């Protein structure tokens, strides 16, 4: 795992199309118990080099019920987005994650996470990739279907971005039903 992480952090495969250049941002250990598959770093995370070092990360830690030291303990939590480098802007938001990461690195990295008990699929890109045809056609559908995926140790979540506040307000069942179960499953996966 350490050698692979060094290889990933030196990756320049899409240098020609990344607006701020390559800076892979991720966290993982072969001991990790909870895997968070997110989207891709935003500009702030690109600048700091720290995964989920932004408002989305604050909300995600609150959802998981984890303090900052636990969240950033790779032996407990792996933070592996669909794309490891900031992909730039498109329309009113961030561009989709670069597809090269999931093709090049995920097949080598994810099999090394042999101690993961719970995988959190944060956002539509992670859900479409991991669930494929087993997932619902929309993010809301996938998250509503959360109980079915728990049997396989997976939980689809909306992206915790401030841009999604409207979704959180329109879907109060998420905070009421899903978040308590999420916190419970995270504690169980971590052995707390
Ligand atoms: S996005 Fe992924 S494949 Fe592209 S340069 Fe970054 S680490 Fe390499």
PDB file of C-alpha atoms and ligand atoms in Angstrom:
ATOM      1  CA  UNK A   1       0.000   0.000   0.000  1.00  0.00           C
ATOM      2  CA  UNK A   2       2.664   2.649   0.848  1.00  0.00           C
ATOM      3  CA  UNK A   3       4.443   2.047  -2.479  1.00  0.00           C
ATOM      4  CA  UNK A   4       1.174   2.309  -4.400  1.00  0.00           C
ATOM      5  CA  UNK A   5       0.236   5.550  -2.623  1.00  0.00           C
ATOM      6  CA  UNK A   6       3.635   6.999  -3.585  1.00  0.00           C
ATOM      7  CA  UNK A   7       3.013   5.958  -7.181  1.00  0.00           C
ATOM      8  CA  UNK A   8      -0.442   7.573  -7.169  1.00  0.00           C
ATOM      9  CA  UNK A   9       0.843  10.799  -5.621  1.00  0.00           C
ATOM     10  CA  UNK A  10       3.416  11.059  -8.408  1.00  0.00           C
ATOM     11  CA  UNK A  11       0.804  10.522 -11.142  1.00  0.00           C
ATOM     12  CA  UNK A  12       0.709  13.091 -13.950  1.00  0.00           C
ATOM     13  CA  UNK A  13      -1.441  11.146 -16.377  1.00  0.00           C
ATOM     14  CA  UNK A  14      -3.914  13.970 -17.049  1.00  0.00           C
ATOM     15  CA  UNK A  15      -1.549  16.898 -16.555  1.00  0.00           C
ATOM     16  CA  UNK A  16      -2.504  18.351 -19.935  1.00  0.00           C
ATOM     17  CA  UNK A  17      -6.171  18.783 -18.992  1.00  0.00           C
ATOM     18  CA  UNK A  18      -6.074  19.646 -15.279  1.00  0.00           C
ATOM     19  CA  UNK A  19      -6.468  23.429 -14.838  1.00  0.00           C
ATOM     20  CA  UNK A  20      -4.282  23.583 -11.718  1.00  0.00           C
ATOM     21  CA  UNK A  21      -2.077  20.617 -12.579  1.00  0.00           C
ATOM     22  CA  UNK A  22      -1.899  17.208 -10.924  1.00  0.00           C
ATOM     23  CA  UNK A  23      -2.189  16.993  -7.144  1.00  0.00           C
ATOM     24  CA  UNK A  24      -3.707  13.656  -6.143  1.00  0.00           C
ATOM     25  CA  UNK A  25      -5.431  13.969  -2.755  1.00  0.00           C
ATOM     26  CA  UNK A  26      -6.470  10.790  -0.964  1.00  0.00           C
ATOM     27  CA  UNK A  27      -5.978   8.819   2.230  1.00  0.00           C
ATOM     28  CA  UNK A  28      -5.893   5.043   2.648  1.00  0.00           C
ATOM     29  CA  UNK A  29      -4.335   2.209   4.619  1.00  0.00           C
ATOM     30  CA  UNK A  30      -4.667  -1.534   4.388  1.00  0.00           C
ATOM     31  CA  UNK A  31      -6.165  -1.298   7.920  1.00  0.00           C
ATOM     32  CA  UNK A  32      -8.954   1.189   6.981  1.00  0.00           C
ATOM     33  CA  UNK A  33     -12.386   0.086   8.230  1.00  0.00           C
ATOM     34  CA  UNK A  34     -14.626   2.717   6.591  1.00  0.00           C
ATOM     35  CA  UNK A  35     -14.191   3.695   2.938  1.00  0.00           C
ATOM     36  CA  UNK A  36     -15.526   7.025   1.686  1.00  0.00           C
ATOM     37  CA  UNK A  37     -15.720   7.149  -2.116  1.00  0.00           C
ATOM     38  CA  UNK A  38     -16.326  10.778  -2.942  1.00  0.00           C
ATOM     39  CA  UNK A  39     -16.268  12.790  -6.140  1.00  0.00           C
ATOM     40  CA  UNK A  40     -13.060  14.804  -6.623  1.00  0.00           C
ATOM     41  CA  UNK A  41     -11.198  17.508  -4.686  1.00  0.00           C
ATOM     42  CA  UNK A  42     -12.448  21.072  -4.971  1.00  0.00           C
ATOM     43  CA  UNK A  43     -10.115  24.056  -5.348  1.00  0.00           C
ATOM     44  CA  UNK A  44      -9.692  24.459  -1.582  1.00  0.00           C
ATOM     45  CA  UNK A  45      -8.720  20.815  -1.104  1.00  0.00           C
ATOM     46  CA  UNK A  46      -6.352  21.091  -4.061  1.00  0.00           C
ATOM     47  CA  UNK A  47      -4.666  24.033  -2.314  1.00  0.00           C
ATOM     48  CA  UNK A  48      -4.333  22.351   1.081  1.00  0.00           C
ATOM     49  CA  UNK A  49      -3.705  18.794  -0.089  1.00  0.00           C
ATOM     50  CA  UNK A  50      -5.981  17.596   2.736  1.00  0.00           C
ATOM     51  CA  UNK A  51      -9.032  15.522   1.698  1.00  0.00           C
ATOM     52  CA  UNK A  52     -12.443  16.954   2.629  1.00  0.00           C
ATOM     53  CA  UNK A  53     -10.778  20.078   4.058  1.00  0.00           C
ATOM     54  CA  UNK A  54     -13.783  22.273   3.280  1.00  0.00           C
ATOM     55  CA  UNK A  55     -17.428  22.928   4.145  1.00  0.00           C
ATOM     56  CA  UNK A  56     -18.441  19.624   2.536  1.00  0.00           C
ATOM     57  CA  UNK A  57     -15.980  17.802   4.767  1.00  0.00           C
ATOM     58  CA  UNK A  58     -17.306  19.510   7.903  1.00  0.00           C
ATOM     59  CA  UNK A  59     -20.814  18.378   7.062  1.00  0.00           C
ATOM     60  CA  UNK A  60     -19.607  14.865   6.183  1.00  0.00           C
ATOM     61  CA  UNK A  61     -17.812  14.500   9.544  1.00  0.00           C
ATOM     62  CA  UNK A  62     -20.984  15.641  11.280  1.00  0.00           C
ATOM     63  CA  UNK A  63     -23.038  13.085   9.341  1.00  0.00           C
ATOM     64  CA  UNK A  64     -20.588  10.312  10.273  1.00  0.00           C
ATOM     65  CA  UNK A  65     -20.375  11.415  13.912  1.00  0.00           C
ATOM     66  CA  UNK A  66     -16.574  11.461  13.691  1.00  0.00           C
ATOM     67  CA  UNK A  67     -14.162  13.956  15.194  1.00  0.00           C
ATOM     68  CA  UNK A  68     -11.370  15.317  13.023  1.00  0.00           C
ATOM     69  CA  UNK A  69      -8.535  13.081  14.352  1.00  0.00           C
ATOM     70  CA  UNK A  70     -10.585   9.926  13.768  1.00  0.00           C
ATOM     71  CA  UNK A  71     -11.672  11.027  10.296  1.00  0.00           C
ATOM     72  CA  UNK A  72      -8.052  11.648   9.313  1.00  0.00           C
ATOM     73  CA  UNK A  73      -6.740   8.391  10.766  1.00  0.00           C
ATOM     74  CA  UNK A  74      -6.063   6.315   7.645  1.00  0.00           C
ATOM     75  CA  UNK A  75      -6.032   3.144   9.714  1.00  0.00           C
ATOM     76  CA  UNK A  76      -9.691   3.830  10.415  1.00  0.00           C
ATOM     77  CA  UNK A  77     -11.031   5.813   7.452  1.00  0.00           C
ATOM     78  CA  UNK A  78      -9.999   5.643   3.777  1.00  0.00           C
ATOM     79  CA  UNK A  79     -10.840   8.708   1.677  1.00  0.00           C
ATOM     80  CA  UNK A  80     -10.687   7.639  -1.966  1.00  0.00           C
ATOM     81  CA  UNK A  81     -12.549   9.858  -4.423  1.00  0.00           C
ATOM     82  CA  UNK A  82     -13.528   8.873  -7.946  1.00  0.00           C
ATOM     83  CA  UNK A  83     -10.936  11.362  -9.200  1.00  0.00           C
ATOM     84  CA  UNK A  84      -7.908  12.267  -7.091  1.00  0.00           C
ATOM     85  CA  UNK A  85      -7.088  15.658  -8.670  1.00  0.00           C
ATOM     86  CA  UNK A  86      -9.115  18.878  -8.913  1.00  0.00           C
ATOM     87  CA  UNK A  87     -10.837  18.685 -12.308  1.00  0.00           C
ATOM     88  CA  UNK A  88     -11.729  22.384 -12.699  1.00  0.00           C
ATOM     89  CA  UNK A  89     -15.102  24.035 -13.247  1.00  0.00           C
ATOM     90  CA  UNK A  90     -17.934  23.270 -15.585  1.00  0.00           C
ATOM     91  CA  UNK A  91     -21.190  25.195 -15.715  1.00  0.00           C
ATOM     92  CA  UNK A  92     -22.005  26.461 -12.223  1.00  0.00           C
ATOM     93  CA  UNK A  93     -20.027  23.813 -10.329  1.00  0.00           C
ATOM     94  CA  UNK A  94     -17.002  21.552 -10.366  1.00  0.00           C
ATOM     95  CA  UNK A  95     -16.335  19.450 -13.439  1.00  0.00           C
ATOM     96  CA  UNK A  96     -16.871  15.687 -13.118  1.00  0.00           C
ATOM     97  CA  UNK A  97     -13.975  13.628 -11.791  1.00  0.00           C
ATOM     98  CA  UNK A  98     -11.392  12.635 -14.371  1.00  0.00           C
ATOM     99  CA  UNK A  99     -12.154   9.090 -15.583  1.00  0.00           C
ATOM    100  CA  UNK A 100      -8.466   8.093 -15.647  1.00  0.00           C
ATOM    101  CA  UNK A 101      -8.331   7.513 -11.868  1.00  0.00           C
ATOM    102  CA  UNK A 102     -11.052   4.917 -11.755  1.00  0.00           C
ATOM    103  CA  UNK A 103      -9.552   3.170 -14.769  1.00  0.00           C
ATOM    104  CA  UNK A 104      -5.925   3.271 -13.640  1.00  0.00           C
ATOM    105  CA  UNK A 105      -5.865   3.412  -9.848  1.00  0.00           C
ATOM    106  CA  UNK A 106      -9.108   2.096  -8.382  1.00  0.00           C
ATOM    107  CA  UNK A 107      -8.539  -1.461  -9.660  1.00  0.00           C
ATOM    108  CA  UNK A 108      -5.135  -1.500  -7.962  1.00  0.00           C
ATOM    109  CA  UNK A 109      -6.032   0.379  -4.777  1.00  0.00           C
ATOM    110  CA  UNK A 110      -9.478  -0.862  -3.765  1.00  0.00           C
ATOM    111  CA  UNK A 111      -8.516  -4.577  -3.585  1.00  0.00           C
ATOM    112  CA  UNK A 112      -5.861  -3.647  -0.989  1.00  0.00           C
ATOM    113  CA  UNK A 113      -8.551  -2.270   1.351  1.00  0.00           C
ATOM    114  CA  UNK A 114      -9.247  -5.704   2.750  1.00  0.00           C
ATOM    115  CA  UNK A 115     -10.452  -4.550   6.175  1.00  0.00           C
ATOM    116  CA  UNK A 116     -13.204  -2.225   4.974  1.00  0.00           C
ATOM    117  CA  UNK A 117     -16.517  -3.022   6.663  1.00  0.00           C
ATOM    118  CA  UNK A 118     -18.569  -0.124   5.300  1.00  0.00           C
ATOM    119  CA  UNK A 119     -18.308   1.769   2.000  1.00  0.00           C
ATOM    120  CA  UNK A 120     -19.982   5.153   1.694  1.00  0.00           C
ATOM    121  CA  UNK A 121     -20.855   6.167  -1.862  1.00  0.00           C
ATOM    122  CA  UNK A 122     -20.939   9.945  -1.738  1.00  0.00           C
ATOM    123  CA  UNK A 123     -22.625  11.495  -4.749  1.00  0.00           C
ATOM    124  CA  UNK A 124     -23.872  10.277  -8.069  1.00  0.00           C
ATOM    125  CA  UNK A 125     -20.483   9.502  -9.648  1.00  0.00           C
ATOM    126  CA  UNK A 126     -19.521   7.020  -6.924  1.00  0.00           C
ATOM    127  CA  UNK A 127     -22.979   5.463  -6.948  1.00  0.00           C
ATOM    128  CA  UNK A 128     -23.072   5.030 -10.723  1.00  0.00           C
ATOM    129  CA  UNK A 129     -19.596   3.476 -10.729  1.00  0.00           C
ATOM    130  CA  UNK A 130     -19.955   1.113  -7.768  1.00  0.00           C
ATOM    131  CA  UNK A 131     -23.632   0.162  -8.007  1.00  0.00           C
ATOM    132  CA  UNK A 132     -23.929   0.209 -11.790  1.00  0.00           C
ATOM    133  CA  UNK A 133     -27.183  -1.384 -12.868  1.00  0.00           C
ATOM    134  CA  UNK A 134     -27.929  -2.382  -9.233  1.00  0.00           C
ATOM    135  CA  UNK A 135     -28.412   1.304  -8.417  1.00  0.00           C
ATOM    136  CA  UNK A 136     -31.391   3.573  -8.972  1.00  0.00           C
ATOM    137  CA  UNK A 137     -31.514   5.964 -11.920  1.00  0.00           C
ATOM    138  CA  UNK A 138     -31.260   9.070  -9.731  1.00  0.00           C
ATOM    139  CA  UNK A 139     -29.333  10.105  -6.643  1.00  0.00           C
ATOM    140  CA  UNK A 140     -32.548  10.504  -4.662  1.00  0.00           C
ATOM    141  CA  UNK A 141     -33.647   7.034  -5.717  1.00  0.00           C
ATOM    142  CA  UNK A 142     -30.306   5.502  -4.744  1.00  0.00           C
ATOM    143  CA  UNK A 143     -30.271   7.180  -1.322  1.00  0.00           C
ATOM    144  CA  UNK A 144     -33.913   6.248  -0.678  1.00  0.00           C
ATOM    145  CA  UNK A 145     -32.916   2.655  -1.400  1.00  0.00           C
ATOM    146  CA  UNK A 146     -30.252   2.759   1.322  1.00  0.00           C
ATOM    147  CA  UNK A 147     -31.502  -0.262   3.305  1.00  0.00           C
ATOM    148  CA  UNK A 148     -31.056  -2.593   0.339  1.00  0.00           C
ATOM    149  CA  UNK A 149     -27.407  -1.635  -0.127  1.00  0.00           C
ATOM    150  CA  UNK A 150     -26.532  -1.948   3.558  1.00  0.00           C
ATOM    151  CA  UNK A 151     -26.677  -5.736   3.260  1.00  0.00           C
ATOM    152  CA  UNK A 152     -23.632  -5.494   0.992  1.00  0.00           C
ATOM    153  CA  UNK A 153     -21.891  -3.083   3.363  1.00  0.00           C
ATOM    154  CA  UNK A 154     -22.580  -0.039   1.200  1.00  0.00           C
ATOM    155  CA  UNK A 155     -24.494   3.145   1.819  1.00  0.00           C
ATOM    156  CA  UNK A 156     -25.293   5.697  -0.916  1.00  0.00           C
ATOM    157  CA  UNK A 157     -25.249   9.296   0.338  1.00  0.00           C
ATOM    158  CA  UNK A 158     -25.878  12.680  -1.264  1.00  0.00           C
ATOM    159  CA  UNK A 159     -22.861  14.917  -1.598  1.00  0.00           C
ATOM    160  CA  UNK A 160     -22.592  17.076   1.558  1.00  0.00           C
ATOM    161  CA  UNK A 161     -21.780  20.197  -0.457  1.00  0.00           C
ATOM    162  CA  UNK A 162     -23.436  23.475   0.621  1.00  0.00           C
ATOM    163  CA  UNK A 163     -24.773  23.555  -2.939  1.00  0.00           C
ATOM    164  CA  UNK A 164     -27.090  20.686  -1.968  1.00  0.00           C
ATOM    165  CA  UNK A 165     -28.845  22.459   0.902  1.00  0.00           C
ATOM    166  CA  UNK A 166     -32.016  22.530  -1.209  1.00  0.00           C
ATOM    167  CA  UNK A 167     -31.898  18.732  -1.510  1.00  0.00           C
ATOM    168  CA  UNK A 168     -31.445  18.312   2.251  1.00  0.00           C
ATOM    169  CA  UNK A 169     -34.474  20.545   2.888  1.00  0.00           C
ATOM    170  CA  UNK A 170     -36.596  18.780   0.276  1.00  0.00           C
ATOM    171  CA  UNK A 171     -35.737  15.336   1.662  1.00  0.00           C
ATOM    172  CA  UNK A 172     -36.074  15.525   5.469  1.00  0.00           C
ATOM    173  CA  UNK A 173     -36.280  11.706   5.687  1.00  0.00           C
ATOM    174  CA  UNK A 174     -32.535  11.646   5.005  1.00  0.00           C
ATOM    175  CA  UNK A 175     -31.612  13.362   8.300  1.00  0.00           C
ATOM    176  CA  UNK A 176     -34.397  11.608  10.187  1.00  0.00           C
ATOM    177  CA  UNK A 177     -33.917   8.029   8.969  1.00  0.00           C
ATOM    178  CA  UNK A 178     -30.533   7.643   7.288  1.00  0.00           C
ATOM    179  CA  UNK A 179     -28.146   9.680   9.437  1.00  0.00           C
ATOM    180  CA  UNK A 180     -28.819   7.860  12.743  1.00  0.00           C
ATOM    181  CA  UNK A 181     -28.292   4.520  10.994  1.00  0.00           C
ATOM    182  CA  UNK A 182     -25.178   5.872   9.262  1.00  0.00           C
ATOM    183  CA  UNK A 183     -23.629   6.892  12.593  1.00  0.00           C
ATOM    184  CA  UNK A 184     -24.454   3.524  14.095  1.00  0.00           C
ATOM    185  CA  UNK A 185     -22.933   1.627  11.150  1.00  0.00           C
ATOM    186  CA  UNK A 186     -19.806   3.774  11.217  1.00  0.00           C
ATOM    187  CA  UNK A 187     -19.310   3.084  14.935  1.00  0.00           C
ATOM    188  CA  UNK A 188     -19.798  -0.637  14.331  1.00  0.00           C
ATOM    189  CA  UNK A 189     -17.400  -0.664  11.380  1.00  0.00           C
ATOM    190  CA  UNK A 190     -14.737   1.111  13.426  1.00  0.00           C
ATOM    191  CA  UNK A 191     -15.289  -1.287  16.320  1.00  0.00           C
ATOM    192  CA  UNK A 192     -16.226   1.551  18.694  1.00  0.00           C
TER     193      UNK A 192
HETATM  194  S1  LIG B   1      -6.724  12.701 -11.889  1.00  0.00           S
HETATM  195 FE1  LIG B   1      -5.945  10.637 -11.376  1.00  0.00          FE
HETATM  196  S2  LIG B   1      -5.087   9.818 -13.277  1.00  0.00           S
HETATM  197 FE2  LIG B   1      -5.288  12.065 -13.518  1.00  0.00          FE
HETATM  198  S3  LIG B   1      -3.282  12.928 -12.890  1.00  0.00           S
HETATM  199 FE3  LIG B   1      -4.637  12.920 -11.068  1.00  0.00          FE
HETATM  200  S4  LIG B   1      -4.157  10.965 -10.060  1.00  0.00           S
HETATM  201 FE4  LIG B   1      -3.390  10.808 -12.163  1.00  0.00          FE
END
